[in-house]
Coordinates of C-alpha atoms and ligand atoms in Angstrom, one line a residue:
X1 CA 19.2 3.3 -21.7
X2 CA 22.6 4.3 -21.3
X3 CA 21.4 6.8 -18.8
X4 CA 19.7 4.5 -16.4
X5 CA 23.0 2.4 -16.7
X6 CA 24.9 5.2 -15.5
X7 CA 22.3 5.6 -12.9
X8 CA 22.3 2.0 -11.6
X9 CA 26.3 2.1 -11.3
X10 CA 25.8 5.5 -9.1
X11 CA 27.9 5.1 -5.4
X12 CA 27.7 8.0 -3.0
X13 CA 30.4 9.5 -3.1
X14 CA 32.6 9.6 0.4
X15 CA 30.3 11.0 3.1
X16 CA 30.8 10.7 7.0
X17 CA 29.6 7.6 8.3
X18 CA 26.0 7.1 9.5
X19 CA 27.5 6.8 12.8
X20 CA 29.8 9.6 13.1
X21 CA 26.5 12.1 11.4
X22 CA 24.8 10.8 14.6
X23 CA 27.9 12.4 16.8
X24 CA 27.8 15.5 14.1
X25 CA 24.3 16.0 14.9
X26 CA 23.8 15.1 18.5
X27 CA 21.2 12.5 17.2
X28 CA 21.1 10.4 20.6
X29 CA 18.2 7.8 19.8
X30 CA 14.5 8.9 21.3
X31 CA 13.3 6.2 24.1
X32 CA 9.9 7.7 23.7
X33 CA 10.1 7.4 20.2
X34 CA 11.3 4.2 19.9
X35 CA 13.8 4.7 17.9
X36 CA 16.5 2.2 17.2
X37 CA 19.2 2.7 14.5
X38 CA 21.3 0.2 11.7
X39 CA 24.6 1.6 11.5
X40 CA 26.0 -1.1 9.6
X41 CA 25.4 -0.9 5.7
X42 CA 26.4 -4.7 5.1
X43 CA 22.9 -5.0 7.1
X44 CA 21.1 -2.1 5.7
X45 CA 22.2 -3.6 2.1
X46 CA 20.6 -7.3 3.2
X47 CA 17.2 -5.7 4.0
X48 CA 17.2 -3.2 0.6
X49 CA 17.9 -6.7 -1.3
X50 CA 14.8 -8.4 0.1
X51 CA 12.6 -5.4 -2.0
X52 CA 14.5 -7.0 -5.6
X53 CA 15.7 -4.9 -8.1
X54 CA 15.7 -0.7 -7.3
X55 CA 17.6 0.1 -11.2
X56 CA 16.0 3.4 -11.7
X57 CA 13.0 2.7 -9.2
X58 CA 10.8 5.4 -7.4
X59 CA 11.4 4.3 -3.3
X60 CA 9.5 6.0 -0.7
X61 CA 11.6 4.8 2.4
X62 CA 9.7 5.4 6.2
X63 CA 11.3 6.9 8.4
X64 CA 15.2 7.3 7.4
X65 CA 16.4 8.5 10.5
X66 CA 20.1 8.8 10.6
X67 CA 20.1 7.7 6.8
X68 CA 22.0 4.2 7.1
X69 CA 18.9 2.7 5.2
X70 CA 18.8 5.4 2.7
X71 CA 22.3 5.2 1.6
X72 CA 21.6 1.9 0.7
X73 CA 18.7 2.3 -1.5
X74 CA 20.7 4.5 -3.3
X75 CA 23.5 2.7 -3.6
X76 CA 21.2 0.1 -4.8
X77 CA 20.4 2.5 -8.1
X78 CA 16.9 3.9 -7.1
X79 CA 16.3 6.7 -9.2
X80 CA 14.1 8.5 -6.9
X81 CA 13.7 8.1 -3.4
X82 CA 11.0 9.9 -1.2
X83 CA 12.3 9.7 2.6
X84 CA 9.2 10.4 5.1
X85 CA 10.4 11.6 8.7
X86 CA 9.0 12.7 11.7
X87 CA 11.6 13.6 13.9
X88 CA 13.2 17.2 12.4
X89 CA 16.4 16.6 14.1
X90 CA 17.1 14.3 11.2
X91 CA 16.7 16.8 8.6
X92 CA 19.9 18.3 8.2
X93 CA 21.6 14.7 7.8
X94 CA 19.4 13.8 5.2
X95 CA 20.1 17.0 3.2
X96 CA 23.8 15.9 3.1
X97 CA 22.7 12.9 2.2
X98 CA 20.8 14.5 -0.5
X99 CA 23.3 16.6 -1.5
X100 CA 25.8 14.1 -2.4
X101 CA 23.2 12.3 -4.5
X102 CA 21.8 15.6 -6.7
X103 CA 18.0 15.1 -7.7
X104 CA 17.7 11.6 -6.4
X105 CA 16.5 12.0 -2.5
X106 CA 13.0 14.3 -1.9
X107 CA 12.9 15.1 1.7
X108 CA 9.4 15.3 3.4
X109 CA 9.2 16.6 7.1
X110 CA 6.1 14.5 8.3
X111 CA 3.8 12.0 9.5
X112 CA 3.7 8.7 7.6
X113 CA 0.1 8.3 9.2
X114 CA -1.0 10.8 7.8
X115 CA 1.1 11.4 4.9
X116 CA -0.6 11.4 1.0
X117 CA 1.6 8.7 -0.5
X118 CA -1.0 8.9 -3.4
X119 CA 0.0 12.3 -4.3
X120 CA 4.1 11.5 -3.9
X121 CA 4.7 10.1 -7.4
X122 CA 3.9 11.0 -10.9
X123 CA 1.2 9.1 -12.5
X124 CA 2.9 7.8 -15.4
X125 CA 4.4 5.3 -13.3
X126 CA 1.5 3.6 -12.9
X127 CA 1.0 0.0 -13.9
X128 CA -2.3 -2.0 -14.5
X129 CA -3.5 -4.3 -11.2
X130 CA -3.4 -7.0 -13.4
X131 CA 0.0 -6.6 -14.8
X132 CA 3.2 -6.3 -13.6
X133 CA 3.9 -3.9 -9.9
X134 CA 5.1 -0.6 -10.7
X135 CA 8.9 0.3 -10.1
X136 CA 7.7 1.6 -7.1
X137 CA 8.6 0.1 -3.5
X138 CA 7.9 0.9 0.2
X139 CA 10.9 -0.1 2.7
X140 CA 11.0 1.6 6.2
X141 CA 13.1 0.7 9.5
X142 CA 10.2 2.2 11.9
X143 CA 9.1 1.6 15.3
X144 CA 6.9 -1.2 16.3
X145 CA 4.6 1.1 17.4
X146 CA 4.2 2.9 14.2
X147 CA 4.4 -0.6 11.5
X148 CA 1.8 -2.4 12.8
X149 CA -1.1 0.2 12.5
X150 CA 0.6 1.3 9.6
X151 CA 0.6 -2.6 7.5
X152 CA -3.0 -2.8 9.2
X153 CA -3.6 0.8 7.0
X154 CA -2.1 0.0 4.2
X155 CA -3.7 -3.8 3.8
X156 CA -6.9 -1.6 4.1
X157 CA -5.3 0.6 1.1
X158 CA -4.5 -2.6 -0.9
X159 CA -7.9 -3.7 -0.7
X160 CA -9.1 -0.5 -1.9
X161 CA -6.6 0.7 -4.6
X162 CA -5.7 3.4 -2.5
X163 CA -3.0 5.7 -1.1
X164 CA 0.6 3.9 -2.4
X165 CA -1.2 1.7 -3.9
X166 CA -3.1 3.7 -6.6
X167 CA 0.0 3.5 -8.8
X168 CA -0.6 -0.5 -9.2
X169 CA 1.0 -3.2 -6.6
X170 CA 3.3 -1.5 -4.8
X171 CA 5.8 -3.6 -3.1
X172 CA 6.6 -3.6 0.5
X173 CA 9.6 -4.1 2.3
X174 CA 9.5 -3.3 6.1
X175 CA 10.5 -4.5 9.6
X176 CA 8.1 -5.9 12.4
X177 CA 8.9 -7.0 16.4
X178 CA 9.8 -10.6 15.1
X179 CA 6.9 -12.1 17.0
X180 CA 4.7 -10.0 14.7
X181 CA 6.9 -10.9 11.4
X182 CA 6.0 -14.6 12.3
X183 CA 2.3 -13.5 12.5
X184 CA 2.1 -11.9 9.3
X185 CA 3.4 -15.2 7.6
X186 CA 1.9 -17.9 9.7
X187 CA 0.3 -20.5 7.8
X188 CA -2.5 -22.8 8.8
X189 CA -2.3 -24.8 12.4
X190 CA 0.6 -22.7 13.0
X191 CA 0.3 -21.1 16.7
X192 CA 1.7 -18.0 15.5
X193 CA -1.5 -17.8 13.0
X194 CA -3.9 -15.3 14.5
X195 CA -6.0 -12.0 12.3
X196 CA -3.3 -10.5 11.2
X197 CA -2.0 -14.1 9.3
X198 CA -5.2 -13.8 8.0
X199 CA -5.7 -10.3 6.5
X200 CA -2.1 -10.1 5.1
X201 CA -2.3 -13.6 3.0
X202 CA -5.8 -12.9 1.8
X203 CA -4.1 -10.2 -0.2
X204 CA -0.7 -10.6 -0.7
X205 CA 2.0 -12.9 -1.3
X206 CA 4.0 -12.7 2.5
X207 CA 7.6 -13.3 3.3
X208 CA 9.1 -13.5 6.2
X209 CA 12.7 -13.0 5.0
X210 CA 14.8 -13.1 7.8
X211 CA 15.9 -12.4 11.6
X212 CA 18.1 -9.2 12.6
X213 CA 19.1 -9.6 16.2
X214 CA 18.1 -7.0 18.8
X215 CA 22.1 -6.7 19.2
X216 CA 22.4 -5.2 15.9
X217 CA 20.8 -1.8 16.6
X218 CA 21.8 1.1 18.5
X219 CA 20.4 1.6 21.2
X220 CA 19.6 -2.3 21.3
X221 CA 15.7 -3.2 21.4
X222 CA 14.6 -5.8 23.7
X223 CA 13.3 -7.9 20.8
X224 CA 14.6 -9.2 17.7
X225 CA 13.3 -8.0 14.5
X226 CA 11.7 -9.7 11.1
X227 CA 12.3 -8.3 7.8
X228 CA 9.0 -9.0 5.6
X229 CA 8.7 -8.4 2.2
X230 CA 4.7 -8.0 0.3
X231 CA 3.2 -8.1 -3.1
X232 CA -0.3 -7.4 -3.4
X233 CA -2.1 -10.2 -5.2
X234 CA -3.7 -9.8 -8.7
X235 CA -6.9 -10.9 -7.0
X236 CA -7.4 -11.1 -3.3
X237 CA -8.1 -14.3 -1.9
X238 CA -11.9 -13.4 -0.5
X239 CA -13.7 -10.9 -2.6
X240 CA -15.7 -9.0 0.0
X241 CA -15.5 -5.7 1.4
X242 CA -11.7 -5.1 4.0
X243 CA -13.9 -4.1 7.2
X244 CA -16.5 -6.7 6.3
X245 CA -13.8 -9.6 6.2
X246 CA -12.0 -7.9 9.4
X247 CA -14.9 -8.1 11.3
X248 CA -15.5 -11.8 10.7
X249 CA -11.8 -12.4 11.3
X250 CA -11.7 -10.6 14.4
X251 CA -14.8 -12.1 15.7
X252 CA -13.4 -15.4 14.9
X253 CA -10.1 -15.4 16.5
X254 CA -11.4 -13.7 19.6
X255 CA -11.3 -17.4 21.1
X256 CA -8.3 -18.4 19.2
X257 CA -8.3 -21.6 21.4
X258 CA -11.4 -22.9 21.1
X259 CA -14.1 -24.3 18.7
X260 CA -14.6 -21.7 15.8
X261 CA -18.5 -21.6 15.8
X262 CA -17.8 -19.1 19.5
X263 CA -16.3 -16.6 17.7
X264 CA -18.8 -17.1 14.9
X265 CA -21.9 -16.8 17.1
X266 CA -21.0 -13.7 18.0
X267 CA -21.6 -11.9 14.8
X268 CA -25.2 -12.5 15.6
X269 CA -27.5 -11.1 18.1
X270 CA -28.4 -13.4 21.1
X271 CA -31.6 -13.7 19.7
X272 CA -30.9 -15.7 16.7
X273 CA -27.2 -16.2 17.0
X274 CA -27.0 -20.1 17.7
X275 CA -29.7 -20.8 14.5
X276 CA -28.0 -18.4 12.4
X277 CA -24.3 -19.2 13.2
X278 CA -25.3 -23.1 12.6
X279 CA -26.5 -22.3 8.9
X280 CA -23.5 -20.1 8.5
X281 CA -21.3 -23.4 9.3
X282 CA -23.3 -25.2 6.9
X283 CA -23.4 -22.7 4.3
X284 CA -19.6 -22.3 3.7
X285 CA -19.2 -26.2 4.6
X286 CA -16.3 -25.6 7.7
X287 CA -16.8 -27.8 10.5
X288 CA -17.7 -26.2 13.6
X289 CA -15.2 -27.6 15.6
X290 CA -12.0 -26.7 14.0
X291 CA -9.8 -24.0 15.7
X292 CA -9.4 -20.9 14.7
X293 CA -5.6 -21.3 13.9
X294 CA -6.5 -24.4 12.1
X295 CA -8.7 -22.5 9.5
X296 CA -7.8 -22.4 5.6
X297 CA -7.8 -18.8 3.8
X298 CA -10.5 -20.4 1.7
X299 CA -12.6 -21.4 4.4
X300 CA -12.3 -17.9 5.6
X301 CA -13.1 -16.7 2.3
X302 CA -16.5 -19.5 2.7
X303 CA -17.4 -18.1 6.1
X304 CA -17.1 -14.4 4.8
X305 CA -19.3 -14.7 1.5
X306 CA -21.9 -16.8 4.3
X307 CA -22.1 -13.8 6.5
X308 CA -22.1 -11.1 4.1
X309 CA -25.3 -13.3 2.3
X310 CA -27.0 -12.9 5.1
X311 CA -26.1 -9.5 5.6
X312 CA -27.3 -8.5 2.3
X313 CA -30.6 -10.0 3.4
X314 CA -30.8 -8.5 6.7
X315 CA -28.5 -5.4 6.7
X316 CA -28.8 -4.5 10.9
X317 CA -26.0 -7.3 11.3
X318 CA -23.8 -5.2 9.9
X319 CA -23.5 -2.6 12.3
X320 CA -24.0 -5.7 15.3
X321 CA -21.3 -5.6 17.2
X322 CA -20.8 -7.9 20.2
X323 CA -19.1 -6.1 22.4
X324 CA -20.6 -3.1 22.2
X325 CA -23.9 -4.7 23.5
X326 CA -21.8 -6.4 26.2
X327 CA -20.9 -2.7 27.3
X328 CA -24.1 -1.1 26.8
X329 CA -25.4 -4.3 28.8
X330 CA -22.8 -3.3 31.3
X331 CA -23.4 0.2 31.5
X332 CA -27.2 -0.9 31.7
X333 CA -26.5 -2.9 35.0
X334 CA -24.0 -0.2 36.8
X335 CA -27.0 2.4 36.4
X336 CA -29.5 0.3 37.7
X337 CA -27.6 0.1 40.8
X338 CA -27.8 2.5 44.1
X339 CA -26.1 5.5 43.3
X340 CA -23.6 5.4 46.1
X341 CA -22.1 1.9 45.2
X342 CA -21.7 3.6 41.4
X343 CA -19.8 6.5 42.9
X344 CA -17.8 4.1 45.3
X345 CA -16.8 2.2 42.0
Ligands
SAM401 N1 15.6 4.0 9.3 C1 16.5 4.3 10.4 C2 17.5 3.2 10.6 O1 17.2 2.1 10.2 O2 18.5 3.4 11.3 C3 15.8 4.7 11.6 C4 15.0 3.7 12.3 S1 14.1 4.2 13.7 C5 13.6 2.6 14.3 C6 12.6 4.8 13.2 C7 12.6 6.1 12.5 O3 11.2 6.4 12.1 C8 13.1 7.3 13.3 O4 13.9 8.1 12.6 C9 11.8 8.0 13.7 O5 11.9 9.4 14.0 C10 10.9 7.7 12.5 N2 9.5 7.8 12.7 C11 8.8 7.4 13.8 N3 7.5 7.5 13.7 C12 7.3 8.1 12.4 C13 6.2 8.5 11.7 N4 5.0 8.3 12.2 N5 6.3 9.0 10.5 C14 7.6 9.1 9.9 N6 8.7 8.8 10.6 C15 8.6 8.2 11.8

């Protein structure tokens, strides 16, 4: 007890300042790696906050870069905090870093793609599903490019008890373009509500919890940035496998402005797809001609548990894919044509 008091209380001790380790280092910010840095630790501080308490928690932060977000998770008591980088020219900072705050910062040189978050933390910090999340949270600064496969992975993981996610329900904290922050939190007959709305709510609690101006990085972006915060639920909204419920949602919100029964028809083969897709309808009791954005998480869930019924009844569907036959179609056509116009093409 009185050691994780003394923990919580721990400052770093004086250290250059994110900005002049940048000068130290010759870390001039990547284009092609979209990187952008937080410099300012009143910020860094505001997003670390959004995650709750860090007292003596295990932290694996994304991509630390310069460190500015790290300093803060420290500062903010964390008793252990894995940092995950990609770009080696980093490393040396982060060993200062590390330095000044002995036994409390791992440093891992890689890929958080590809990285074995599963295997980063002891097991005893584990917590049941159904109880409490661990003390265990995910925070990360990282490119657009990188967060929005990377929340589309871990979702995936969340559904499956996998990767960070094997230690209980791990907490997220992490930054999106802000157009894609207002995505993840849409609710219904919002026009920001699209798939990804969708597949985020349907298994966690979302928060969109606030706005940092483009202005306040280094090198600027060109767009603002949301801070969103998740908690997996105890149980997901629609109890059906990820890809199954990813392929309905996709399907669906491929005509996001019109009537929902398009998308729907196109889980089915043209032979059958208008009977089928009307008994779907009717089966999960959602009327044909609402919009996609105007959709309830529970008449997803309805739609879902329709198809997979009939999937467990006629299992090809699963593997029917719309678009696929609308390219082998195409390919059909271009080599039924004269050879020459194919080559021209
Ligand atoms: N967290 C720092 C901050 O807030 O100032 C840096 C933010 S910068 C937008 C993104 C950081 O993520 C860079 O340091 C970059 O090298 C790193 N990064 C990019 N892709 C990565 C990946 N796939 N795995 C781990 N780190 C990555």
């Amino acid at each position: 007890m009185a050691a994780s008091r003394k923990l919580a209380s721990f400052r770093l001790p004086p250290l250059p300042t994110v900005g002049e380790l940048i000068k130290l280092y010759n870390l001039r910010a990547e284009k092609q790696l979209s990187q952008n840095f937080l410099l300012d630790l009143k910020l860094t501080d505001k997003i670390v906050r959004q995650a709750g308490s860090l007292r003596d928690a295990h932290v694996c932060e994304v991509g630390p870069g310069p460190g500015g977000l790290t300093r803060s998770i420290v500062n903010a008591g964390a008793a252990d905090v894995l940092v995950v980088e990609k770009d080696t020219r980093f490393i040396p900072g982060l060993k200062l870093l590390s330095e000044a705050a002995p036994g409390r910062l791992r440093i891992v040189h890689g890929d958080i793609l590809t990285y074995r978050m599963d295997r980063g933390f002891p097991e005893t910090i584990s917590k049941p599903w159904e109880g409490d999340p661990p003390n265990l949270h995910v925070i990360g600064n990282l490119p657009f490019s990188v967060s929005t496969p990377l929340i589309i992975k871990w979702l995936e993981n969340i559904a499956n008890r996998t990767g960070p996610f094997i230690y209980g329900r791990t907490r997220l904290t992490l930054t999106f373009q802000k157009e894609v922050a207002e995505r993840l939190t849409a609710s219904t007959g919002s026009k920001q509500r699209s798939r990804l709305s969708i597949m985020a709510q349907y298994l966690c609690t979302v928060r969109n919890c606030f706005t940092i101006p483009g202005r306040a990085f280094v090198p600027k972006p060109e767009v603002d940035v949301g801070v969103v915060h998740f908690t997996p639920l105890v149980q997901s909204q629609i109890q059906q496998p990820f890809k199954l419920v990813e392929k309905v949602v996709r399907n669906i919100f491929q005509f996001r402005r019109k009537h929902c029964h398009k998308g729907v028809e196109k889980l089915f083969p043209e032979a059958c797809r208008l009977e089928l897709t009307q008994e779907m309808m009717q089966k999960a009791d959602v009327d044909p001609t609402l919009r996609p954005t105007d959709l309830t998480i529970p008449q997803f869930r309805a739609l879902v548990d329709a198809y997979a019924h009939f999937c467990t009844h006629e299992p090809s569907l699963l593997s029917y894919e719309f678009r696929e036959e609308l390219r082998l179609k195409h390919l059909a056509r271009q080599r039924n044509k004269p050879v020459d116009t194919f080559m021209d093409k």
